[in-house]
mmCIF file of C-alpha atoms in Angstrom:
data_model
loop_
_atom_site.group_PDB
_atom_site.id
_atom_site.type_symbol
_atom_site.label_atom_id
_atom_site.label_comp_id
_atom_site.label_asym_id
_atom_site.label_seq_id
_atom_site.Cartn_x
_atom_site.Cartn_y
_atom_site.Cartn_z
ATOM 1 C CA MET A 14 11.055 0.857 18.019
ATOM 2 C CA ASN A 15 14.060 2.971 17.073
ATOM 3 C CA ASN A 16 16.306 -0.078 17.511
ATOM 4 C CA TYR A 17 14.743 -1.781 14.494
ATOM 5 C CA SER A 18 16.717 -2.256 11.298
ATOM 6 C CA PRO A 19 14.664 -1.705 8.156
ATOM 7 C CA LEU A 20 12.625 -4.779 7.257
ATOM 8 C CA ARG A 21 13.589 -5.925 3.759
ATOM 9 C CA VAL A 22 10.553 -6.842 1.680
ATOM 10 C CA GLY A 23 10.703 -8.579 -1.708
ATOM 11 C CA VAL A 24 7.656 -8.494 -3.999
ATOM 12 C CA PHE A 25 7.304 -11.083 -6.761
ATOM 13 C CA TYR A 26 4.509 -10.894 -9.347
ATOM 14 C CA ASP A 27 3.118 -13.619 -11.545
ATOM 15 C CA GLY A 28 2.224 -11.067 -14.229
ATOM 16 C CA ASN A 29 -0.555 -13.076 -15.819
ATOM 17 C CA PHE A 30 -2.326 -13.567 -12.483
ATOM 18 C CA LEU A 31 -1.920 -9.876 -11.629
ATOM 19 C CA LEU A 32 -3.325 -8.767 -14.997
ATOM 20 C CA HIS A 33 -6.196 -11.227 -14.664
ATOM 21 C CA ALA A 34 -7.133 -9.707 -11.293
ATOM 22 C CA SER A 35 -6.821 -6.177 -12.683
ATOM 23 C CA ASN A 36 -9.070 -7.048 -15.628
ATOM 24 C CA TYR A 37 -11.643 -8.455 -13.223
ATOM 25 C CA TYR A 38 -11.861 -5.189 -11.261
ATOM 26 C CA ASN A 39 -11.914 -3.126 -14.447
ATOM 27 C CA TYR A 40 -14.530 -5.097 -16.385
ATOM 28 C CA ILE A 41 -16.540 -7.262 -13.964
ATOM 29 C CA HIS A 42 -16.404 -5.849 -10.433
ATOM 30 C CA PRO A 43 -18.598 -2.806 -9.558
ATOM 31 C CA GLN A 44 -15.406 -0.835 -8.887
ATOM 32 C CA LYS A 45 -14.835 -0.622 -12.686
ATOM 33 C CA SER A 46 -11.209 0.417 -12.296
ATOM 34 C CA ARG A 47 -7.795 -1.155 -12.725
ATOM 35 C CA LEU A 48 -5.317 -1.972 -9.988
ATOM 36 C CA SER A 49 -2.494 0.504 -9.451
ATOM 37 C CA ILE A 50 1.118 -0.647 -9.082
ATOM 38 C CA SER A 51 2.017 2.209 -6.733
ATOM 39 C CA GLY A 52 -1.162 1.585 -4.749
ATOM 40 C CA LEU A 53 -0.260 -2.084 -4.383
ATOM 41 C CA HIS A 54 3.246 -1.261 -3.177
ATOM 42 C CA SER A 55 1.932 1.198 -0.616
ATOM 43 C CA PHE A 56 -0.597 -1.375 0.612
ATOM 44 C CA ILE A 57 2.088 -4.079 0.824
ATOM 45 C CA SER A 58 4.530 -1.939 2.821
ATOM 46 C CA LYS A 59 1.896 -0.961 5.360
ATOM 47 C CA ARG A 60 0.391 -4.440 5.634
ATOM 48 C CA VAL A 61 3.762 -6.117 6.157
ATOM 49 C CA ALA A 62 4.561 -3.600 8.923
ATOM 50 C CA LYS A 63 1.204 -4.310 10.561
ATOM 51 C CA GLU A 64 1.689 -8.086 10.455
ATOM 52 C CA GLU A 65 5.258 -7.777 11.760
ATOM 53 C CA GLY A 66 4.211 -5.436 14.555
ATOM 54 C CA ILE A 67 6.463 -2.539 13.558
ATOM 55 C CA GLU A 68 5.962 1.023 12.373
ATOM 56 C CA ALA A 69 5.323 1.453 8.655
ATOM 57 C CA LYS A 70 8.521 3.488 8.248
ATOM 58 C CA TRP A 71 10.591 0.378 8.997
ATOM 59 C CA SER A 72 9.038 -1.655 6.183
ATOM 60 C CA HIS A 73 10.844 -1.191 2.857
ATOM 61 C CA ILE A 74 10.367 -2.896 -0.508
ATOM 62 C CA VAL A 75 13.963 -3.556 -1.547
ATOM 63 C CA GLU A 76 13.252 -5.972 -4.398
ATOM 64 C CA ALA A 77 10.343 -6.163 -6.861
ATOM 65 C CA HIS A 78 10.169 -8.550 -9.809
ATOM 66 C CA TYR A 79 7.554 -9.146 -12.523
ATOM 67 C CA PHE A 80 7.392 -12.408 -14.507
ATOM 68 C CA ARG A 81 5.284 -13.111 -17.583
ATOM 69 C CA GLY A 82 5.202 -14.820 -20.947
ATOM 70 C CA ARG A 83 5.237 -12.489 -23.950
ATOM 71 C CA ILE A 84 4.445 -12.718 -27.658
ATOM 72 C CA SER A 85 7.207 -12.121 -30.200
ATOM 73 C CA ALA A 86 7.984 -8.688 -31.644
ATOM 74 C CA ALA A 87 6.755 -9.886 -35.052
ATOM 75 C CA GLU A 88 3.369 -10.871 -33.615
ATOM 76 C CA ALA A 89 3.105 -7.673 -31.592
ATOM 77 C CA SER A 90 3.796 -5.599 -34.719
ATOM 78 C CA GLN A 91 0.651 -7.082 -36.294
ATOM 79 C CA ARG A 92 -1.545 -6.045 -33.362
ATOM 80 C CA GLY A 93 -1.984 -2.319 -33.857
ATOM 81 C CA ASN A 94 -0.154 -0.417 -31.114
ATOM 82 C CA GLN A 95 0.892 -3.543 -29.202
ATOM 83 C CA LEU A 96 4.625 -2.769 -29.166
ATOM 84 C CA TYR A 97 3.949 0.778 -27.966
ATOM 85 C CA ASN A 98 1.546 -0.435 -25.299
ATOM 86 C CA ASP A 99 4.021 -3.018 -24.017
ATOM 87 C CA ARG A 100 6.607 -0.257 -23.686
ATOM 88 C CA VAL A 101 4.166 1.972 -21.789
ATOM 89 C CA PHE A 102 3.535 -0.772 -19.239
ATOM 90 C CA GLU A 103 7.262 -1.509 -18.924
ATOM 91 C CA ASP A 104 7.823 2.206 -18.225
ATOM 92 C CA ILE A 105 5.281 1.920 -15.386
ATOM 93 C CA LEU A 106 7.074 -1.095 -13.932
ATOM 94 C CA MET A 107 10.434 0.627 -14.273
ATOM 95 C CA THR A 108 9.132 3.760 -12.532
ATOM 96 C CA GLU A 109 8.129 1.626 -9.541
ATOM 97 C CA GLY A 110 11.529 -0.099 -9.459
ATOM 98 C CA ILE A 111 10.198 -3.439 -10.691
ATOM 99 C CA LYS A 112 12.569 -5.671 -12.652
ATOM 100 C CA THR A 113 10.927 -7.472 -15.580
ATOM 101 C CA HIS A 114 11.481 -11.111 -16.555
ATOM 102 C CA TYR A 115 9.924 -12.391 -19.784
ATOM 103 C CA LEU A 116 9.808 -15.741 -21.555
ATOM 104 C CA PRO A 117 8.354 -16.273 -25.044
ATOM 105 C CA LEU A 118 4.842 -17.689 -25.192
ATOM 106 C CA ARG A 119 4.750 -21.166 -26.715
ATOM 107 C CA ASN A 120 2.149 -22.510 -29.129
ATOM 108 C CA PHE A 121 0.402 -25.595 -27.727
ATOM 109 C CA GLY A 122 -2.674 -26.953 -29.487
ATOM 110 C CA GLY A 123 -3.324 -23.659 -31.253
ATOM 111 C CA ARG A 124 -3.119 -21.617 -28.039
ATOM 112 C CA LYS A 125 -0.342 -19.410 -26.742
ATOM 113 C CA GLU A 126 0.713 -20.639 -23.299
ATOM 114 C CA GLU A 127 3.249 -19.722 -20.644
ATOM 115 C CA ARG A 128 5.839 -22.361 -19.879
ATOM 116 C CA GLY A 129 8.601 -21.993 -17.301
ATOM 117 C CA ILE A 130 7.454 -18.762 -15.645
ATOM 118 C CA ASP A 131 6.671 -20.482 -12.335
ATOM 119 C CA VAL A 132 10.113 -22.111 -12.289
ATOM 120 C CA TRP A 133 11.910 -18.845 -13.022
ATOM 121 C CA LEU A 134 9.952 -16.921 -10.389
ATOM 122 C CA SER A 135 10.602 -19.640 -7.804
ATOM 123 C CA LEU A 136 14.334 -19.685 -8.524
ATOM 124 C CA GLU A 137 14.610 -15.907 -8.192
ATOM 125 C CA VAL A 138 12.742 -15.832 -4.871
ATOM 126 C CA TYR A 139 14.752 -18.766 -3.514
ATOM 127 C CA GLU A 140 18.058 -17.145 -4.514
ATOM 128 C CA TYR A 141 17.197 -13.892 -2.716
ATOM 129 C CA ALA A 142 16.107 -15.870 0.345
ATOM 130 C CA LEU A 143 19.211 -18.075 0.310
ATOM 131 C CA ARG A 144 21.480 -15.031 0.110
ATOM 132 C CA GLU A 145 19.554 -13.399 2.978
ATOM 133 C CA ARG A 146 18.648 -10.404 0.813
ATOM 134 C CA ILE A 147 15.026 -10.298 2.016
ATOM 135 C CA ASP A 148 13.217 -10.862 5.321
ATOM 136 C CA VAL A 149 9.664 -11.124 3.953
ATOM 137 C CA ALA A 150 8.661 -12.424 0.512
ATOM 138 C CA VAL A 151 5.383 -11.024 -0.816
ATOM 139 C CA LEU A 152 4.011 -13.277 -3.546
ATOM 140 C CA ILE A 153 1.251 -12.467 -6.042
ATOM 141 C CA ILE A 154 0.756 -16.031 -7.313
ATOM 142 C CA SER A 155 -2.037 -18.610 -7.400
ATOM 143 C CA ASP A 156 -0.836 -21.965 -8.745
ATOM 144 C CA THR A 157 -0.210 -25.106 -6.740
ATOM 145 C CA ASP A 158 3.089 -25.348 -8.667
ATOM 146 C CA TYR A 159 4.505 -22.806 -6.200
ATOM 147 C CA VAL A 160 3.939 -25.050 -3.154
ATOM 148 C CA PRO A 161 7.581 -26.339 -3.123
ATOM 149 C CA LEU A 162 8.783 -22.717 -3.131
ATOM 150 C CA LEU A 163 6.793 -21.845 -0.012
ATOM 151 C CA ARG A 164 8.030 -24.954 1.753
ATOM 152 C CA LYS A 165 11.625 -23.965 0.986
ATOM 153 C CA LEU A 166 11.041 -20.400 2.177
ATOM 154 C CA ASN A 167 9.533 -21.684 5.409
ATOM 155 C CA SER A 168 12.576 -23.912 5.979
ATOM 156 C CA LEU A 169 14.839 -20.882 5.562
ATOM 157 C CA GLY A 170 12.828 -18.817 8.056
ATOM 158 C CA ILE A 171 11.580 -16.361 5.426
ATOM 159 C CA ARG A 172 8.100 -15.077 6.202
ATOM 160 C CA VAL A 173 5.696 -15.226 3.258
ATOM 161 C CA MET A 174 2.850 -12.810 2.587
ATOM 162 C CA LEU A 175 0.506 -14.193 -0.070
ATOM 163 C CA LEU A 176 -1.876 -11.814 -1.869
ATOM 164 C CA ALA A 177 -4.752 -14.121 -2.800
ATOM 165 C CA TRP A 178 -7.811 -13.558 -4.984
ATOM 166 C CA GLU A 179 -10.971 -15.586 -5.529
ATOM 167 C CA PHE A 180 -13.607 -14.502 -8.054
ATOM 168 C CA ASP A 181 -15.631 -15.802 -10.989
ATOM 169 C CA TYR A 182 -17.420 -14.417 -14.025
ATOM 170 C CA ILE A 183 -19.020 -15.480 -17.316
ATOM 171 C CA ASN A 184 -16.770 -15.050 -20.362
ATOM 172 C CA ASN A 185 -17.716 -14.190 -23.954
ATOM 173 C CA ASP A 186 -18.573 -17.815 -24.711
ATOM 174 C CA GLY A 187 -21.020 -18.044 -21.806
ATOM 175 C CA VAL A 188 -18.589 -20.192 -19.800
ATOM 176 C CA LYS A 189 -18.110 -19.609 -16.074
ATOM 177 C CA VAL A 190 -14.460 -18.773 -15.335
ATOM 178 C CA VAL A 191 -13.312 -19.321 -11.750
ATOM 179 C CA THR A 192 -10.079 -17.883 -10.349
ATOM 180 C CA LYS A 193 -8.786 -19.167 -7.027
ATOM 181 C CA THR A 194 -5.509 -19.109 -5.160
ATOM 182 C CA SER A 195 -4.374 -22.601 -4.190
ATOM 183 C CA HIS A 196 -5.500 -23.526 -0.665
ATOM 184 C CA GLU A 197 -2.166 -25.284 -0.146
ATOM 185 C CA LEU A 198 -0.417 -21.964 -0.735
ATOM 186 C CA LEU A 199 -2.761 -20.245 1.710
ATOM 187 C CA GLN A 200 -1.993 -22.835 4.382
ATOM 188 C CA LEU A 201 1.773 -22.489 3.898
ATOM 189 C CA ALA A 202 1.846 -18.677 3.829
ATOM 190 C CA THR A 203 2.818 -16.837 7.019
ATOM 191 C CA TYR A 204 0.471 -13.970 6.190
ATOM 192 C CA PRO A 205 -2.281 -15.047 3.742
ATOM 193 C CA ILE A 206 -4.228 -11.966 2.624
ATOM 194 C CA PRO A 207 -7.599 -12.609 0.902
ATOM 195 C CA MET A 208 -7.507 -9.510 -1.302
ATOM 196 C CA HIS A 209 -11.056 -9.970 -2.661
ATOM 197 C CA GLU A 210 -12.409 -9.746 0.892
ATOM 198 C CA GLU A 211 -10.038 -6.936 1.912
ATOM 199 C CA ILE A 212 -11.030 -4.886 -1.122
ATOM 200 C CA ASP A 213 -14.790 -5.384 -0.857
ATOM 201 C CA HIS A 214 -14.752 -4.594 2.867
ATOM 202 C CA GLY A 215 -12.417 -1.619 2.406
ATOM 203 C CA ILE A 216 -14.539 -0.099 -0.359
ATOM 204 C CA LYS A 217 -17.637 -0.261 1.840
ATOM 205 C CA LYS A 218 -15.737 1.370 4.708
ATOM 206 C CA LYS A 219 -14.100 3.890 2.334
ATOM 207 C CA ASN A 220 -10.679 2.820 3.587
ATOM 208 C CA SER A 221 -8.134 5.109 1.941
ATOM 209 C CA ASP A 222 -5.481 2.371 1.623
ATOM 210 C CA ILE A 223 -7.935 0.146 -0.241
ATOM 211 C CA ILE A 224 -9.315 2.951 -2.401
ATOM 212 C CA SER A 225 -5.753 3.824 -3.399
ATOM 213 C CA LEU A 226 -5.353 0.339 -4.852
ATOM 214 C CA PHE A 227 -7.344 1.560 -7.855
ATOM 215 C CA VAL A 228 -6.209 3.966 -10.527
ATOM 216 C CA ASP A 229 -9.396 5.991 -10.922
ATOM 217 C CA SER A 230 -9.935 6.245 -7.162
ATOM 218 C CA GLY A 231 -6.692 7.733 -5.987
ATOM 219 C CA GLY A 232 -4.147 5.119 -6.988
ATOM 220 C CA GLY A 233 -2.394 7.315 -9.530
ATOM 221 C CA GLY A 234 -2.030 6.709 -13.232
ATOM 222 C CA ASN A 235 0.098 3.544 -13.360
ATOM 223 C CA ALA A 236 -2.615 0.990 -14.115
ATOM 224 C CA VAL A 237 -1.947 -2.738 -14.254
ATOM 225 C CA ASN A 238 -2.814 -2.848 -17.942
ATOM 226 C CA GLU A 239 -0.459 -3.792 -20.737
ATOM 227 C CA TYR A 240 -2.819 -2.440 -23.359
ATOM 228 C CA VAL A 241 -3.143 1.226 -22.434
ATOM 229 C CA ARG A 242 -4.771 3.359 -25.123
ATOM 230 C CA PRO A 243 -4.201 7.058 -25.727
ATOM 231 C CA GLN A 244 -7.204 9.280 -25.041
ATOM 232 C CA GLN A 245 -9.496 9.414 -28.068
ATOM 233 C CA GLU A 246 -12.770 10.987 -29.034
ATOM 234 C CA PRO A 247 -15.903 9.036 -28.054
ATOM 235 C CA MET A 248 -17.133 6.549 -30.656
ATOM 236 C CA PRO A 249 -20.194 7.813 -32.548
ATOM 237 C CA GLU A 250 -23.507 6.323 -31.479
ATOM 238 C CA VAL A 251 -24.760 3.531 -33.705
ATOM 239 C CA ALA A 252 -28.410 2.555 -34.032
ATOM 240 C CA GLU A 253 -29.194 -0.975 -32.868
ATOM 241 C CA GLY A 254 -28.835 -3.427 -35.754
ATOM 242 C CA GLU A 255 -27.296 -0.832 -38.088
ATOM 243 C CA ILE A 256 -24.940 -2.494 -40.574
ATOM 244 C CA GLN A 257 -21.324 -1.301 -40.528
ATOM 245 C CA VAL A 258 -18.618 -1.933 -43.127
ATOM 246 C CA SER A 259 -14.890 -2.238 -42.448
ATOM 247 C CA GLN A 260 -11.918 -4.576 -42.904
ATOM 248 C CA ILE A 261 -10.606 -7.568 -40.953
ATOM 249 C CA LEU A 262 -7.612 -6.441 -38.890
ATOM 250 C CA SER A 263 -6.435 -9.861 -37.694
ATOM 251 C CA ILE A 264 -7.541 -13.488 -37.488
ATOM 252 C CA LYS A 265 -6.573 -15.747 -34.607
ATOM 253 C CA ASN A 266 -7.523 -19.247 -33.481
ATOM 254 C CA GLY A 267 -11.321 -19.069 -33.365
ATOM 255 C CA PHE A 268 -11.716 -15.287 -33.231
ATOM 256 C CA GLY A 269 -10.638 -12.060 -34.898
ATOM 257 C CA PHE A 270 -10.751 -8.267 -34.857
ATOM 258 C CA VAL A 271 -12.478 -5.795 -37.176
ATOM 259 C CA ARG A 272 -10.873 -2.419 -37.840
ATOM 260 C CA TYR A 273 -13.109 0.192 -36.197
ATOM 261 C CA PRO A 274 -12.633 3.507 -34.363
ATOM 262 C CA ASN A 275 -11.793 3.973 -31.610
ATOM 263 C CA ASN A 276 -11.310 0.436 -30.304
ATOM 264 C CA ASN A 277 -11.054 -2.366 -32.846
ATOM 265 C CA LEU A 278 -13.928 -4.830 -32.427
ATOM 266 C CA PHE A 279 -13.559 -8.424 -31.283
ATOM 267 C CA PHE A 280 -15.655 -11.168 -32.912
ATOM 268 C CA HIS A 281 -15.933 -14.902 -32.248
ATOM 269 C CA GLN A 282 -16.074 -17.476 -35.044
ATOM 270 C CA LEU A 283 -19.664 -18.244 -34.016
ATOM 271 C CA ASP A 284 -20.550 -14.624 -34.885
ATOM 272 C CA VAL A 285 -19.536 -15.120 -38.538
ATOM 273 C CA VAL A 286 -22.161 -15.591 -41.248
ATOM 274 C CA GLY A 287 -20.523 -18.093 -43.558
ATOM 275 C CA ASP A 288 -17.183 -19.852 -43.169
ATOM 276 C CA PHE A 289 -14.947 -18.285 -40.520
ATOM 277 C CA PHE A 290 -11.883 -19.995 -42.004
ATOM 278 C CA GLU A 291 -12.320 -18.195 -45.329
ATOM 279 C CA LEU A 292 -11.733 -14.823 -43.654
ATOM 280 C CA ALA A 293 -8.299 -13.185 -43.856
ATOM 281 C CA PRO A 294 -6.759 -9.874 -42.735
ATOM 282 C CA GLY A 295 -7.736 -7.137 -45.179
ATOM 283 C CA ASP A 296 -11.065 -8.705 -46.201
ATOM 284 C CA THR A 297 -13.990 -6.297 -46.316
ATOM 285 C CA VAL A 298 -16.861 -7.331 -44.049
ATOM 286 C CA GLU A 299 -20.204 -6.019 -42.927
ATOM 287 C CA PHE A 300 -21.324 -6.443 -39.332
ATOM 288 C CA THR A 301 -23.506 -5.131 -36.531
ATOM 289 C CA ILE A 302 -22.326 -3.936 -33.117
ATOM 290 C CA ASP A 303 -23.515 -5.456 -29.852
ATOM 291 C CA LYS A 304 -22.364 -5.660 -26.216
ATOM 292 C CA ASN A 305 -20.616 -8.647 -24.624
ATOM 293 C CA GLN A 306 -20.903 -9.819 -21.007
ATOM 294 C CA MET A 307 -18.485 -7.074 -19.949
ATOM 295 C CA LYS A 308 -20.513 -4.330 -21.644
ATOM 296 C CA GLN A 309 -17.866 -3.853 -24.332
ATOM 297 C CA ASP A 310 -18.643 -3.299 -28.008
ATOM 298 C CA VAL A 311 -18.094 -6.406 -30.159
ATOM 299 C CA ALA A 312 -18.869 -7.255 -33.784
ATOM 300 C CA LYS A 313 -21.758 -9.605 -34.556
ATOM 301 C CA ASN A 314 -23.172 -11.073 -37.792
ATOM 302 C CA VAL A 315 -19.809 -10.674 -39.522
ATOM 303 C CA ARG A 316 -20.168 -11.358 -43.262
ATOM 304 C CA LYS A 317 -17.542 -11.106 -46.010
ATOM 305 C CA ILE A 318 -18.544 -8.806 -48.867
ATOM 306 C CA ALA A 319 -16.965 -7.379 -52.002
ATOM 307 C CA PRO A 320 -14.287 -4.718 -51.333
ATOM 308 C CA GLN A 321 -15.454 -1.116 -51.178
ATOM 309 C CA PRO A 322 -14.233 1.448 -53.728
ATOM 310 C CA PRO A 323 -10.663 2.648 -52.990
ATOM 311 C CA ALA A 324 -11.772 6.200 -52.121
ATOM 312 C CA GLU A 325 -13.974 4.955 -49.288
ATOM 313 C CA ILE A 326 -11.230 2.715 -47.964
ATOM 314 C CA VAL A 327 -8.791 5.616 -47.839
ATOM 315 C CA ALA A 328 -11.333 7.672 -45.930
ATOM 316 C CA GLU A 329 -11.350 5.018 -43.198
ATOM 317 C CA GLU A 330 -7.555 4.855 -42.786
ATOM 318 C CA ASP A 331 -7.251 7.609 -40.147
ATOM 319 C CA ASP A 332 -9.271 5.500 -37.717
ATOM 320 C CA ALA A 333 -7.440 2.253 -38.394
ATOM 321 C CA ASP A 334 -4.704 2.362 -35.761
ATOM 322 C CA ALA A 335 -6.590 1.706 -32.518
ATOM 323 C CA ASP A 336 -4.906 -1.117 -30.610
ATOM 324 C CA VAL A 337 -6.103 -4.690 -30.223
ATOM 325 C CA ASP A 338 -7.509 -6.065 -26.944
ATOM 326 C CA GLU A 339 -6.103 -9.358 -25.637
ATOM 327 C CA PHE A 340 -9.400 -11.229 -25.149
ATOM 328 C CA ASP A 341 -7.685 -14.580 -25.853
ATOM 329 C CA GLU A 342 -5.164 -14.348 -23.018
ATOM 330 C CA ASP A 343 -7.162 -12.345 -20.494
ATOM 331 C CA TYR A 344 -10.651 -13.834 -20.543
ATOM 332 C CA ASP A 345 -10.390 -17.448 -21.644
ATOM 333 C CA LYS A 346 -8.576 -18.722 -18.568
#
C-alpha cells in the first residue's frame, strides 16, 4: 500500500439539490438536523478509499466546487438578514476549501429559476478531468441533464461517485413533492451511493461516519443552510386562535411574510382574508398563528387593518429584524 500515490478526488455540488436534501433532513426526516459540509467531506474521502480498495489516508479531496443560482443584492437587502446569512454560508464553504460559482436567478413566469448551472458545473468537471487533475469525480447532482457529462467522464477513464437521494414529502400547499436522482445517472456512475438508504441504515446501526453527516449529531457547526439565524430567545407562547397584530414584511408571487419575533411568519395567499393583491410591505395586518406540515409557525387568517398608533409600532421595532425563510425556493420544487 505504501507504493500508492494519493488519489485525487474532486467534489462538485449542485447547491440547490444539496440544500433541498439538507432541508429534508432538518424539517421532514426524524433526524431533524441539517447536513454538515465537513461531515460530507469526511464521508466522501473514506467511501472513495473503500470503493477504490485503498487506505483512507491515500484518498484526498483536492478540488471542491459549489454551484447555485442566487438572487440579486438588491433583492437580498429586502429580505431581513439575507445578505448576512449568505455571507455566513460562504464562510462555511470557504473554510472547507470549496470554491463557489454563482449565476443570477432568472424570472420565468413569475418564478425565480436557475438557468445554466448544470452547464457550468459540467464544464468545470470536464475541464478538470481533461487536464488529468482528478482521478475520481464525486457528484452531488440529480438531473438527467448531467447524463452527457457522465458519459464524457467514462470515456476519459474518470471514475464517478454519485451521491444520490430519493425522498418525498407534502409541502405547504398539500402537494406531494418527490425528489429522485436520475436512474440514467445511477446506471452511468462507477460508484452510485444511495444516500437515503445509507443514512437510514447507518442511523439505526449508530454508525459514527453516518451520524457525523449531521450537524447536531457530531458533524460540527457548518450546516448546509444558507439562512442561518443567530441564537435568539424562545418565542412567547401564544394561545390557539389568539389574534396577533404586526406589519407585512414582504410580498412575493402568491405568498408573503409577516414581521414577527423571532422568525418572521410565512403566509400563503389562500390564508388571506380579503384580496391578497391589495397587500403591500408595511401594511398593518391581524392574523393567527398555526403550524404547517413541517411543524413550523406560519400566519393564518391574515387580514389588513388600520395602522396602529405610532407608539405601538415603535415598540415592535426591536423584534423586526429576524431573517426571512426561503419557502419559495426550498419547498415548492
